[in-house]
Coordinates of C-alpha atoms in Angstrom, one line a residue:
X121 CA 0.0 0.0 0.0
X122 CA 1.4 3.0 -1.2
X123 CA 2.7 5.5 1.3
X124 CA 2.7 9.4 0.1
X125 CA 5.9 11.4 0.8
X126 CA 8.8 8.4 1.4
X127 CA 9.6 7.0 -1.7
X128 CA 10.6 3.7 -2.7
X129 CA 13.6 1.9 -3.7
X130 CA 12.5 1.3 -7.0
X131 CA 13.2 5.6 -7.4
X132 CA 17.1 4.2 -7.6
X133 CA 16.6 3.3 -11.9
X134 CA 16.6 0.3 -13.0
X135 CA 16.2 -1.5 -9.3
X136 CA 12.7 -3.7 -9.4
X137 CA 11.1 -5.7 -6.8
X138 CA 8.9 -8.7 -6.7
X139 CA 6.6 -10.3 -3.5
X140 CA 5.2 -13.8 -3.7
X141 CA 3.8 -15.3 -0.2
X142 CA 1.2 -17.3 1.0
X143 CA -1.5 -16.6 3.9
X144 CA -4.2 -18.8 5.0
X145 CA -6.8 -17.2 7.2
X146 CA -6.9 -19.7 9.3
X147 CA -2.7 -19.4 10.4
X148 CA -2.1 -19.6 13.9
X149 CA 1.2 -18.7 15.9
X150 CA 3.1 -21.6 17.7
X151 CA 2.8 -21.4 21.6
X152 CA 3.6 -23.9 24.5
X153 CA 0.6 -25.6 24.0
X154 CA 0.3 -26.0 20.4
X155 CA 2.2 -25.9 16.9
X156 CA 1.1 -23.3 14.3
X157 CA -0.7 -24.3 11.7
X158 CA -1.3 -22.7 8.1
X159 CA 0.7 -20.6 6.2
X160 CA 2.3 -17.1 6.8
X161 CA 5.5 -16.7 5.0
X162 CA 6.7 -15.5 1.5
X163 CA 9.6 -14.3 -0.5
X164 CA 10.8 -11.0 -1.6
X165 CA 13.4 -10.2 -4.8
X166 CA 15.6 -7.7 -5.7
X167 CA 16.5 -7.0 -9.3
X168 CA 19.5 -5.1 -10.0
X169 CA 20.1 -3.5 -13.6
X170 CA 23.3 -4.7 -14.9
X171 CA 26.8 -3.4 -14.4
X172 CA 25.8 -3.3 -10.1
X173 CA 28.5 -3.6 -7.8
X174 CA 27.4 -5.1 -5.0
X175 CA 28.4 -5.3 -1.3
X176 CA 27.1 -6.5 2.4
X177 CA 27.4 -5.7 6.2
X178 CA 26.3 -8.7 9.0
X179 CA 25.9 -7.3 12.2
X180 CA 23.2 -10.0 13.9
X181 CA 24.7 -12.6 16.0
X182 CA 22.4 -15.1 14.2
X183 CA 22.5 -14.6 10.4
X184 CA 21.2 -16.8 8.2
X185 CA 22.7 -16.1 4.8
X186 CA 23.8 -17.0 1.0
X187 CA 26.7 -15.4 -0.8
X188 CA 27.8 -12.6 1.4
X189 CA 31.4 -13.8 1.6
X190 CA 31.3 -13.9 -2.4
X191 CA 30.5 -9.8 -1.7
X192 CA 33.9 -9.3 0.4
X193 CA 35.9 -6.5 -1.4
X194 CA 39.0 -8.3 -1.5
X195 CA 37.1 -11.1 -3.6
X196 CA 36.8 -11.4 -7.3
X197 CA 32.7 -11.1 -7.9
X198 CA 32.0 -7.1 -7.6
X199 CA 28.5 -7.5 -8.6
X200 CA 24.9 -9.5 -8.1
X201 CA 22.3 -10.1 -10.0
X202 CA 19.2 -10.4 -8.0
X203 CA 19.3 -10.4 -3.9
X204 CA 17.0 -12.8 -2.1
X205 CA 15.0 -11.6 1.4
X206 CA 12.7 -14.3 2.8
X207 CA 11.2 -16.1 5.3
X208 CA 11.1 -19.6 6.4
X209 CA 14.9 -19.0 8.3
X210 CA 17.5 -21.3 6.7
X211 CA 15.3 -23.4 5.0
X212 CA 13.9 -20.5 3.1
X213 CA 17.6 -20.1 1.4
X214 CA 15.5 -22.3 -1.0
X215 CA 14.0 -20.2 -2.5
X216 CA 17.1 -18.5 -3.9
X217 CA 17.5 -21.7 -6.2
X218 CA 13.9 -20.4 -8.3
X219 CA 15.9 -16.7 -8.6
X220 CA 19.0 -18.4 -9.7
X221 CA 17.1 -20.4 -12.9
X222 CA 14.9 -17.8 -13.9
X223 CA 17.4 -15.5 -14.3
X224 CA 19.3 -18.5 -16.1
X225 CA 16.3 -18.9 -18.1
X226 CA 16.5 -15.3 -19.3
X227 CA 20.1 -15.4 -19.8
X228 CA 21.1 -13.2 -16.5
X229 CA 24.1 -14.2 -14.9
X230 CA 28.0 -14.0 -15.1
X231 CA 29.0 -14.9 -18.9
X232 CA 31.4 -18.4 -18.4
X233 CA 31.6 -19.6 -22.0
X234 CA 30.4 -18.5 -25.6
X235 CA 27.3 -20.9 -25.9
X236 CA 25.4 -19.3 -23.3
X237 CA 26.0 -20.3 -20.1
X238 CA 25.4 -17.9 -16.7
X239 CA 26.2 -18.5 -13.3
X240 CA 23.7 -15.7 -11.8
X241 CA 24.8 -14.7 -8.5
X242 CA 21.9 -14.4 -6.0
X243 CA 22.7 -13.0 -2.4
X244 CA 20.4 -14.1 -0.1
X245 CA 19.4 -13.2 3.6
X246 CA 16.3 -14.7 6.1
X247 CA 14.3 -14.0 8.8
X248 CA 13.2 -16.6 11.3
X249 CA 9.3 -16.3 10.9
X250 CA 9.1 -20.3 11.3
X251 CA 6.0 -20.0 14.7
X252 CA 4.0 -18.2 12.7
X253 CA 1.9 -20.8 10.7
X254 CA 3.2 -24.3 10.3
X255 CA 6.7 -25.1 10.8
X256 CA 6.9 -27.0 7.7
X257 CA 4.9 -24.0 5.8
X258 CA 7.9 -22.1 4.5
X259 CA 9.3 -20.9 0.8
X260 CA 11.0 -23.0 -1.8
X261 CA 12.0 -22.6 -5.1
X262 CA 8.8 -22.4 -6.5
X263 CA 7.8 -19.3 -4.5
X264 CA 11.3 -18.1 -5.0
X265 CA 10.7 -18.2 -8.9
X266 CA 7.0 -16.3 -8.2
X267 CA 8.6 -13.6 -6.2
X268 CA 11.2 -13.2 -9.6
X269 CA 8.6 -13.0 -12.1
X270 CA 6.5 -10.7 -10.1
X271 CA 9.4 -8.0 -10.2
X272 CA 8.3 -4.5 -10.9
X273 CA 9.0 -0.6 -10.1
X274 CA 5.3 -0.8 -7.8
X275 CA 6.8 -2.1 -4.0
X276 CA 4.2 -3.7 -2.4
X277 CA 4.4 -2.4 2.0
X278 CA 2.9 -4.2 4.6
X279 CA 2.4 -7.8 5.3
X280 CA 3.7 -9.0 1.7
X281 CA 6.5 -11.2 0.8
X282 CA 9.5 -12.2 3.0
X283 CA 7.6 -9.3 5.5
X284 CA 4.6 -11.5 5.7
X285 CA 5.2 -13.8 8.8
X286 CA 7.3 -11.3 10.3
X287 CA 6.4 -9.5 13.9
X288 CA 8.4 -6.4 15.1
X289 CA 8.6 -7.0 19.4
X290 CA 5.4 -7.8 19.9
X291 CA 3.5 -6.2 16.6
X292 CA 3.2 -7.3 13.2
X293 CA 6.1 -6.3 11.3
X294 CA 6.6 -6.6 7.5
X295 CA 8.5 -4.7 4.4
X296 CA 9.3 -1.3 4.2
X297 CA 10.7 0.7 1.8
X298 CA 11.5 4.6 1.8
X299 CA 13.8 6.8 -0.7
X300 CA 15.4 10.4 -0.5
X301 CA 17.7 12.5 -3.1
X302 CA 21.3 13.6 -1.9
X303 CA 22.8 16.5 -3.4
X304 CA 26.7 16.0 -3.5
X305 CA 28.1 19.8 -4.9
X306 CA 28.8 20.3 -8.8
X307 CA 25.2 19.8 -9.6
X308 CA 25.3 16.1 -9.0
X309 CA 22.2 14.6 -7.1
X310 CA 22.1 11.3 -6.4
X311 CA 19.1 8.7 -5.2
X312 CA 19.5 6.5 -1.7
X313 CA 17.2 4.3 -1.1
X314 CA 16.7 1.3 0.9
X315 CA 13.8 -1.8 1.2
X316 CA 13.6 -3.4 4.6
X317 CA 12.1 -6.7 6.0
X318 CA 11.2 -5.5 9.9
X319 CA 11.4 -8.7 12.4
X320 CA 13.4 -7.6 15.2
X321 CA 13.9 -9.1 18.8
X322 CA 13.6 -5.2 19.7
X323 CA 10.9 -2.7 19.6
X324 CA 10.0 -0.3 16.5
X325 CA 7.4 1.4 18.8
X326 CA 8.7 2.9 22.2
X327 CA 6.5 1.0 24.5
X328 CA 5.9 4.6 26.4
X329 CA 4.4 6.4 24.1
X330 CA 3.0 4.0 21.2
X331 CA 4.9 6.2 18.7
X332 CA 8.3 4.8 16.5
X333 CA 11.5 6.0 18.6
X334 CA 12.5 9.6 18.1
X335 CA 9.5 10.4 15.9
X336 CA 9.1 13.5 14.3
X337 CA 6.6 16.0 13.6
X338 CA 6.9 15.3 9.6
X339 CA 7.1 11.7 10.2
X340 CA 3.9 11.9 11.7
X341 CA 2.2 13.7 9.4
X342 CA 3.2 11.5 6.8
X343 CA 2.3 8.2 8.1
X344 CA -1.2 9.9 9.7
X345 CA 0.1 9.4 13.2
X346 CA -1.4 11.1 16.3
X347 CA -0.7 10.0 19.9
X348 CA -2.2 7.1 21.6
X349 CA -4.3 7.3 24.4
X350 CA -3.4 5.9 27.7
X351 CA -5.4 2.6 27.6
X352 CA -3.8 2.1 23.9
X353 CA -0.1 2.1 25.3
X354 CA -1.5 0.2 28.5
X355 CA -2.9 -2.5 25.5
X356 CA 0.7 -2.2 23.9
X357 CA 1.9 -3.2 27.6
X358 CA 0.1 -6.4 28.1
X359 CA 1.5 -7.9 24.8
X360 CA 4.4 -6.9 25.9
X361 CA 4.2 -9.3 28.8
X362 CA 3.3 -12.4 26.8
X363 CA 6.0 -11.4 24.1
X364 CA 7.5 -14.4 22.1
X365 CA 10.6 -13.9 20.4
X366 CA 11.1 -14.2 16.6
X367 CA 14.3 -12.1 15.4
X368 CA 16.3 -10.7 12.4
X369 CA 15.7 -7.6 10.1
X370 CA 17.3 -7.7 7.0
X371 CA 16.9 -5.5 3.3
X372 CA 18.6 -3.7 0.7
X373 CA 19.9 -0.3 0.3
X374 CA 20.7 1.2 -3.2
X375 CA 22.4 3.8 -5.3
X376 CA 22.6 5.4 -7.9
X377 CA 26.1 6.7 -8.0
X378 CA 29.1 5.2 -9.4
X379 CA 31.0 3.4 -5.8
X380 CA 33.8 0.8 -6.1
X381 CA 32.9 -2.6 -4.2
X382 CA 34.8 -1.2 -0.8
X383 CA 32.6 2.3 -1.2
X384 CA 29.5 0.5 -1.2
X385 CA 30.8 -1.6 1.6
X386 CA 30.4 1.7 4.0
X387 CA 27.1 1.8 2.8
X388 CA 26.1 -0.8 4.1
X389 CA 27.7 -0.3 7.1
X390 CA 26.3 3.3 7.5
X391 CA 22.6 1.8 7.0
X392 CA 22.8 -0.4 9.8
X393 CA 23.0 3.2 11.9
X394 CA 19.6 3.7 10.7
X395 CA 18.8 -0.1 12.0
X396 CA 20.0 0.9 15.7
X397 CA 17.6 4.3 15.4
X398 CA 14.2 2.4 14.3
X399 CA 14.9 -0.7 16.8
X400 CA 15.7 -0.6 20.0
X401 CA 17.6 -3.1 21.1
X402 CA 19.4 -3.6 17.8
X403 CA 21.6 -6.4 16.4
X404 CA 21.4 -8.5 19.4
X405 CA 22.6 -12.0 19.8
X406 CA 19.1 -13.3 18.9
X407 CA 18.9 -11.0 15.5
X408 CA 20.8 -12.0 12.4
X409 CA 20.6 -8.4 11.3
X410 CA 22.1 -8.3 8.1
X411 CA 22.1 -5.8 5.1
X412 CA 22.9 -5.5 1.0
X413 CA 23.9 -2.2 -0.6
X414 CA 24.3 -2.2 -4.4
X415 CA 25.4 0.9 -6.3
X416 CA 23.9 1.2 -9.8
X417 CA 26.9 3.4 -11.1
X418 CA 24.5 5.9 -12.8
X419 CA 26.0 8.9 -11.3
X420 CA 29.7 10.1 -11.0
X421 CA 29.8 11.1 -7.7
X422 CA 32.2 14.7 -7.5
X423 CA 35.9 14.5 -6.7
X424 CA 36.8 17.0 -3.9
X425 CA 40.0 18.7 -4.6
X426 CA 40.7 19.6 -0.6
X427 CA 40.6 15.7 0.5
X428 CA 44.3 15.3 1.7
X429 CA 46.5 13.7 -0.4
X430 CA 46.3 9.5 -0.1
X431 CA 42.8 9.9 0.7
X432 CA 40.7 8.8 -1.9
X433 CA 39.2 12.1 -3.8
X434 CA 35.0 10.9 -3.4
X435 CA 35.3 10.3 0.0
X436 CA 33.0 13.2 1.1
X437 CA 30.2 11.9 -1.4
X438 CA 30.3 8.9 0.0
X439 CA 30.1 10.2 3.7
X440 CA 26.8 12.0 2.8
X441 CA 25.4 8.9 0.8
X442 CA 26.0 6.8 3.9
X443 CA 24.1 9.2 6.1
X444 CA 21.3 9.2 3.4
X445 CA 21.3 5.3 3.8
X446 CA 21.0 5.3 7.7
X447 CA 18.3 7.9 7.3
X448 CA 16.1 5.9 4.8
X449 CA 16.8 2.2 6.4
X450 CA 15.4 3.9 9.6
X451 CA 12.8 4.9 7.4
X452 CA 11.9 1.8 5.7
X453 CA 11.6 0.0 9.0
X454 CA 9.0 2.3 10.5
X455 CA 7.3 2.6 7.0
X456 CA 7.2 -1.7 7.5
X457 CA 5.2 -1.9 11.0
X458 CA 3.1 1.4 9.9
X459 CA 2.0 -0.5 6.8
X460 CA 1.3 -3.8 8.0
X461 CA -1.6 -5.4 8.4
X462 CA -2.2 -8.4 11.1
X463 CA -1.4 -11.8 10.6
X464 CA -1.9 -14.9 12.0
X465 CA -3.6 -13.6 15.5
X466 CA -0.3 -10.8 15.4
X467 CA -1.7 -7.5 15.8
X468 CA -0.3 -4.8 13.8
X469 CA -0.5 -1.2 15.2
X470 CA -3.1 -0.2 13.7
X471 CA -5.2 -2.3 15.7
X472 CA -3.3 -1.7 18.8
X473 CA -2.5 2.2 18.6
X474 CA -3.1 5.4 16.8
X475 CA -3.8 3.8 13.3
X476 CA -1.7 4.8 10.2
X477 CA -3.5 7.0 7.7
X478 CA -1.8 5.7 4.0
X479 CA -2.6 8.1 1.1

């Protein structure tokens, strides 16, 4: 559901995203007593135009991952072709495989020979969604290949795709996505931009006041906000008590400027700064927080003749396009519990507190 004012990670050209998941109405959470039952899980992909150079920061203490150390700087591969977010924790890796042979299909992938042959590379990160629905209700290939074929520049918010079985603390979390322009000097703009799957040990929503951490005026008025009353946060309280923990927040953030592999490294880095200001706590032992920056090499980002000598001359550019990412990964994972709706019995905070107004 479209949300006026933040953007989207599609405004990065030539990046394109894709949702498949599957919800029964009858899914039901896991507790003591009983498994869950149904399904509540999905897959999201990332299409990146070609020519990407690709890169990835781990900060969770329990990742669950495909490719990342292919994305090290001092390796050989600089770019990817699609990254994978999904549920369904490790076992959703699966669903990486139905990326990897569509794009094979379509002739996407590192050239290896002259008859045609691609190795696509297809980074890949998960969140552990697995109590919400049935344990052995999770993604595969199949859904994998969906999510691929459903890529477009529209981002589907909310409950959808690898966001769909996902809960923020105690609320329903889900994917968020949020973009904003940088302006470097010389005339040169660039876009940041960043897509998030929200499923965090921690809190989006300051259990005091019912609001996302540190909110502001403008953030409010975008997302419809107004304060909760007393017995909404009291509500917010008594979930609070009966919490069950499901972890991990994971996305993508993108660029258009022109960074080499260790450049879009920081990136990365940077955006998890925006992960600590939305979640609190962040990266724990229990999260696998882990996030992808790709640079699209659109824009030339401007040298800066005063840099000191040995320092390398876009180093201010890329300062400001790291804050940018911190700024709109913070964004993307409010914009993910805001949008969501509830699933599986999880209440999202629109039924809980001051409900989001989405224009």
């Amino acid at each position: 559901m479209p949300v006026s004012g933040i953007g989207s990670i599609t405004d990065v050209a030539g990046i394109r995203v894709g949702h498949a998941h599957r919800v029964d109405d009858d899914a039901t959470v896991a507790t003591p007593e009983a498994p869950g039952s149904g399904w509540a899980t999905g897959v999201t992909v990332v299409t990146l135009p070609a020519g990407s150079v690709a890169a990835v920061d781990v900060r969770g203490g329990g990742p669950g991952t495909r490719e990342t150390d292919l994305l090290d700087p001092v390796n050989s591969v600089q770019t990817a072709h699609a990254i994978v977010l999904t549920g369904g924790s490790a076992y959703g890796l699966a669903a990486a495989d139905g990326v990897m042979a569509g794009l094979e299909e379509a002739g996407v992938g590192l050239r290896m020979d002259d008859r045609g042959g691609v190795v696509p590379i297809v980074p890949g990160a998960v969140v552990f969604d697995l109590p919400v629905g049935g344990w052995r209700n999770r993604p595969d290939a199949a859904m994998g290949a969906a999510a691929l074929a459903a890529a477009g520049t529209a981002v589907g918010r909310g409950s959808v795709g690898a966001g769909t079985g996902a809960r923020a603390g105690v609320l329903k979390g889900g994917v968020g996505t949020a973009s904003t322009t940088v302006d470097l000097g010389d005339g040169v703009a660039v876009t940041v931009a960043a897509i998030m799957v929200a499923n965090p040990v921690g809190d989006v929503v300051d259990p005091g006041m019912g609001l996302p951490w540190d909110a502001s005026a403008d953030e409010m008025a975008v997302h419809g906000l107004t304060a909760p009353s007393a017995a909404q946060i009291a509500a917010l309280g008594e979930l609070r008590e009966k919490a069950t923990v499901l972890n991990t927040t994971i996305g993508v953030v993108a660029t258009d400027a022109r960074l080499d592999p260790a450049a879009t490294r920081r990136v990365a880095m940077a955006a998890h700064d925006g992960m600590a200001h939305a979640i609190r706590p962040a990266h724990s032992p229990l999260d696998g927080d882990t996030v992808f920056a790709v640079a699209t090499g659109a824009v030339e980002p401007p040298a800066h003749p005063d840099v000191p000598d040995g320092m390398h001359p876009a180093v201010p550019s890329i300062a400001r396009i790291g804050a940018a990412a911190a700024v709109v990964t913070r964004r993307a994972i409010v914009d993910a519990v805001l949008s969501a709706t509830g699933v599986a019995g999880i209440p999202a905070h629109r039924d809980i507190l001051a409900p989001a107004s989405h224009g």
